[in-house]
Amino acid sequence: MAGPLLRMDAIEKSFGAIRALKGVSLALERGEALALVGDNAAGKSTLMKVLSGAVIPDRGRIFLEGKPVAFRDPQDARRLGIEMVYQDLSLCDSVDVGKNLFLGREPVRRIAGIPVLDDAVLYRRTAEMLAGLDIQVASVRLPVRLLSGGQRQAIAIARAVSFQPRILILDEPTAALAVKEVEKVLALAQRLKGQGVAIILITHRLQDIFRVCDRVMVMFEGENVAERSIAETTLEEVVRLIVRAA
Ligand SMILES: Nc1ncnc2c1ncn2[C@@H]1O[C@H](COP(=O)(O)OP(=O)(O)O)[C@@H](O)[C@H]1O
Ligand SMILES: [Mg+2]
């Protein structure tokens, strides 16, 4: 098929006097893993919120498989196969693993015509989904606040994956994790990429992009300042691009 899976073209967004995005363009191929890097406040999260429908851009266009699209909210983006896992995860802490995965779309069955929650199906499907992604938790009935940071991140990713996205955006998925947990989350991202999901990974852990990503895009003060194929760059060069010391 001709053309990229996704193209964002000259996206602009201001918050009051702050010009968070000053005309940023981005392309993503099918099944590609793109790293999005840059200093704090460079505009990475805002750009991805535009892509996931959480922020409405002031200007600019988005094309999916060459067709112009516009998102009014995250549901619009979800319908077209775009999911974002936020830095703060948006899980319900007091709710268990299974109910977090199925939040807002709990399976129901009917007893004498009256719909009742079908917990047996919910927990069985949760266990199947987690097994399919090689995610381990002690129990699908554990409130997520009792999980480790890495497990919580994995559950948030599993929830996003359950919508069968074509594009999965991960915003700093390893920022708050212990080293061993970082490995698991990276392995999960790699597995999803292997399944054909295109991934956009925002991270400050630059060593990770060399393991998971095909390409890196560098943002600086609301602009896309560089793009490199991972095979053709080095950690040192990416650092230089980020701080613009080159
Ligand atoms: N909802 C918002 N309201 C006001 N300013 C915002 C909002 N979201 C982001 N910003 C500002 O936009 C700029 C870019 O932020 P952000 O996209 O979060 O950067 P990054 O993810 O690269 O750290 C920052 O100056 C930030 O303070
Ligand atoms: Mg951010």
mmCIF file of N, CA and C in Angstrom, residues 141-188:
data_model
loop_
_atom_site.group_PDB
_atom_site.id
_atom_site.type_symbol
_atom_site.label_atom_id
_atom_site.label_comp_id
_atom_site.label_asym_id
_atom_site.label_seq_id
_atom_site.Cartn_x
_atom_site.Cartn_y
_atom_site.Cartn_z
ATOM 1 N N ARG A 141 -8.117 -10.365 40.476
ATOM 2 C CA ARG A 141 -9.045 -9.710 41.400
ATOM 3 C C ARG A 141 -8.339 -8.778 42.382
ATOM 4 N N LEU A 142 -7.059 -8.534 42.143
ATOM 5 C CA LEU A 142 -6.288 -7.636 43.002
ATOM 6 C C LEU A 142 -6.539 -6.180 42.596
ATOM 7 N N PRO A 143 -6.842 -5.299 43.590
ATOM 8 C CA PRO A 143 -6.940 -3.866 43.238
ATOM 9 C C PRO A 143 -5.599 -3.400 42.651
ATOM 10 N N VAL A 144 -5.636 -2.564 41.610
ATOM 11 C CA VAL A 144 -4.376 -2.209 40.951
ATOM 12 C C VAL A 144 -3.438 -1.405 41.856
ATOM 13 N N ARG A 145 -3.967 -0.792 42.925
ATOM 14 C CA ARG A 145 -3.065 -0.045 43.807
ATOM 15 C C ARG A 145 -2.085 -0.978 44.517
ATOM 16 N N LEU A 146 -2.402 -2.275 44.583
ATOM 17 C CA LEU A 146 -1.503 -3.232 45.226
ATOM 18 C C LEU A 146 -0.449 -3.780 44.266
ATOM 19 N N LEU A 147 -0.505 -3.365 42.995
ATOM 20 C CA LEU A 147 0.475 -3.857 42.024
ATOM 21 C C LEU A 147 1.725 -2.984 42.036
ATOM 22 N N SER A 148 2.807 -3.524 41.513
ATOM 23 C CA SER A 148 4.031 -2.733 41.352
ATOM 24 C C SER A 148 3.826 -1.750 40.193
ATOM 25 N N GLY A 149 4.732 -0.768 40.105
ATOM 26 C CA GLY A 149 4.653 0.220 39.029
ATOM 27 C C GLY A 149 4.668 -0.434 37.655
ATOM 28 N N GLY A 150 5.508 -1.427 37.498
ATOM 29 C CA GLY A 150 5.623 -2.106 36.206
ATOM 30 C C GLY A 150 4.369 -2.886 35.856
ATOM 31 N N GLN A 151 3.796 -3.528 36.863
ATOM 32 C CA GLN A 151 2.553 -4.264 36.625
ATOM 33 C C GLN A 151 1.421 -3.310 36.253
ATOM 34 N N ARG A 152 1.374 -2.170 36.938
ATOM 35 C CA ARG A 152 0.337 -1.177 36.623
ATOM 36 C C ARG A 152 0.500 -0.679 35.189
ATOM 37 N N GLN A 153 1.739 -0.407 34.817
ATOM 38 C CA GLN A 153 2.003 0.032 33.446
ATOM 39 C C GLN A 153 1.542 -1.044 32.454
ATOM 40 N N ALA A 154 1.848 -2.296 32.781
ATOM 41 C CA ALA A 154 1.460 -3.400 31.898
ATOM 42 C C ALA A 154 -0.058 -3.504 31.784
ATOM 43 N N ILE A 155 -0.763 -3.293 32.889
ATOM 44 C CA ILE A 155 -2.233 -3.370 32.851
ATOM 45 C C ILE A 155 -2.799 -2.220 32.004
ATOM 46 N N ALA A 156 -2.208 -1.046 32.157
ATOM 47 C CA ALA A 156 -2.665 0.093 31.343
ATOM 48 C C ALA A 156 -2.423 -0.185 29.857
ATOM 49 N N ILE A 157 -1.279 -0.792 29.539
ATOM 50 C CA ILE A 157 -0.989 -1.133 28.143
ATOM 51 C C ILE A 157 -1.963 -2.210 27.662
ATOM 52 N N ALA A 158 -2.217 -3.201 28.533
ATOM 53 C CA ALA A 158 -3.146 -4.279 28.147
ATOM 54 C C ALA A 158 -4.530 -3.718 27.849
ATOM 55 N N ARG A 159 -4.960 -2.766 28.664
ATOM 56 C CA ARG A 159 -6.276 -2.153 28.405
ATOM 57 C C ARG A 159 -6.279 -1.469 27.034
ATOM 58 N N ALA A 160 -5.230 -0.717 26.741
ATOM 59 C CA ALA A 160 -5.133 -0.054 25.434
ATOM 60 C C ALA A 160 -5.131 -1.089 24.307
ATOM 61 N N VAL A 161 -4.361 -2.156 24.494
ATOM 62 C CA VAL A 161 -4.240 -3.187 23.454
ATOM 63 C C VAL A 161 -5.570 -3.900 23.223
ATOM 64 N N SER A 162 -6.399 -3.966 24.270
ATOM 65 C CA SER A 162 -7.672 -4.669 24.139
ATOM 66 C C SER A 162 -8.603 -3.981 23.131
ATOM 67 N N PHE A 163 -8.315 -2.723 22.809
ATOM 68 C CA PHE A 163 -9.099 -2.046 21.773
ATOM 69 C C PHE A 163 -8.528 -2.307 20.377
ATOM 70 N N GLN A 164 -7.517 -3.176 20.318
ATOM 71 C CA GLN A 164 -6.888 -3.595 19.057
ATOM 72 C C GLN A 164 -6.419 -2.423 18.200
ATOM 73 N N PRO A 165 -5.554 -1.578 18.790
ATOM 74 C CA PRO A 165 -5.097 -0.401 18.046
ATOM 75 C C PRO A 165 -4.142 -0.763 16.917
ATOM 76 N N ARG A 166 -4.121 0.101 15.916
ATOM 77 C CA ARG A 166 -3.093 0.033 14.875
ATOM 78 C C ARG A 166 -1.888 0.859 15.301
ATOM 79 N N ILE A 167 -2.201 1.898 16.103
ATOM 80 C CA ILE A 167 -1.151 2.788 16.603
ATOM 81 C C ILE A 167 -1.286 2.857 18.122
ATOM 82 N N LEU A 168 -0.205 2.515 18.806
ATOM 83 C CA LEU A 168 -0.198 2.568 20.267
ATOM 84 C C LEU A 168 0.841 3.594 20.705
ATOM 85 N N ILE A 169 0.399 4.591 21.471
ATOM 86 C CA ILE A 169 1.282 5.649 21.952
ATOM 87 C C ILE A 169 1.593 5.385 23.415
ATOM 88 N N LEU A 170 2.876 5.324 23.744
ATOM 89 C CA LEU A 170 3.282 5.096 25.132
ATOM 90 C C LEU A 170 4.041 6.328 25.606
ATOM 91 N N ASP A 171 3.468 7.057 26.569
ATOM 92 C CA ASP A 171 4.083 8.290 27.061
ATOM 93 C C ASP A 171 4.866 7.985 28.332
ATOM 94 N N GLU A 172 6.167 7.965 28.215
ATOM 95 C CA GLU A 172 7.068 7.704 29.353
ATOM 96 C C GLU A 172 6.671 6.441 30.128
ATOM 97 N N PRO A 173 6.571 5.307 29.457
ATOM 98 C CA PRO A 173 6.060 4.107 30.147
ATOM 99 C C PRO A 173 7.017 3.557 31.196
ATOM 100 N N THR A 174 8.291 3.938 31.122
ATOM 101 C CA THR A 174 9.253 3.337 32.057
ATOM 102 C C THR A 174 9.811 4.346 33.056
ATOM 103 N N ALA A 175 9.258 5.565 33.036
ATOM 104 C CA ALA A 175 9.854 6.647 33.832
ATOM 105 C C ALA A 175 9.919 6.316 35.318
ATOM 106 N N ALA A 176 8.891 5.657 35.832
ATOM 107 C CA ALA A 176 8.829 5.475 37.283
ATOM 108 C C ALA A 176 9.159 4.038 37.702
ATOM 109 N N LEU A 177 9.834 3.298 36.836
ATOM 110 C CA LEU A 177 9.980 1.867 37.101
ATOM 111 C C LEU A 177 11.381 1.454 37.542
ATOM 112 N N ALA A 178 11.418 0.366 38.325
ATOM 113 C CA ALA A 178 12.692 -0.261 38.667
ATOM 114 C C ALA A 178 13.244 -0.966 37.422
ATOM 115 N N VAL A 179 14.548 -1.153 37.398
ATOM 116 C CA VAL A 179 15.226 -1.666 36.202
ATOM 117 C C VAL A 179 14.603 -2.965 35.679
ATOM 118 N N LYS A 180 14.327 -3.890 36.568
ATOM 119 C CA LYS A 180 13.786 -5.181 36.143
ATOM 120 C C LYS A 180 12.420 -5.007 35.469
ATOM 121 N N GLU A 181 11.660 -4.031 35.974
ATOM 122 C CA GLU A 181 10.335 -3.776 35.425
ATOM 123 C C GLU A 181 10.420 -3.073 34.081
ATOM 124 N N VAL A 182 11.445 -2.240 33.913
ATOM 125 C CA VAL A 182 11.664 -1.581 32.625
ATOM 126 C C VAL A 182 11.802 -2.644 31.543
ATOM 127 N N GLU A 183 12.579 -3.665 31.846
ATOM 128 C CA GLU A 183 12.802 -4.743 30.870
ATOM 129 C C GLU A 183 11.490 -5.369 30.431
ATOM 130 N N LYS A 184 10.609 -5.601 31.385
ATOM 131 C CA LYS A 184 9.339 -6.258 31.052
ATOM 132 C C LYS A 184 8.469 -5.373 30.165
ATOM 133 N N VAL A 185 8.445 -4.091 30.471
ATOM 134 C CA VAL A 185 7.622 -3.184 29.668
ATOM 135 C C VAL A 185 8.201 -3.061 28.253
ATOM 136 N N LEU A 186 9.522 -3.008 28.148
ATOM 137 C CA LEU A 186 10.144 -2.942 26.820
ATOM 138 C C LEU A 186 9.862 -4.211 26.031
ATOM 139 N N ALA A 187 9.934 -5.348 26.728
ATOM 140 C CA ALA A 187 9.648 -6.621 26.053
ATOM 141 C C ALA A 187 8.206 -6.638 25.548
ATOM 142 N N LEU A 188 7.310 -6.082 26.342
ATOM 143 C CA LEU A 188 5.902 -6.013 25.938
ATOM 144 C C LEU A 188 5.743 -5.134 24.694
#
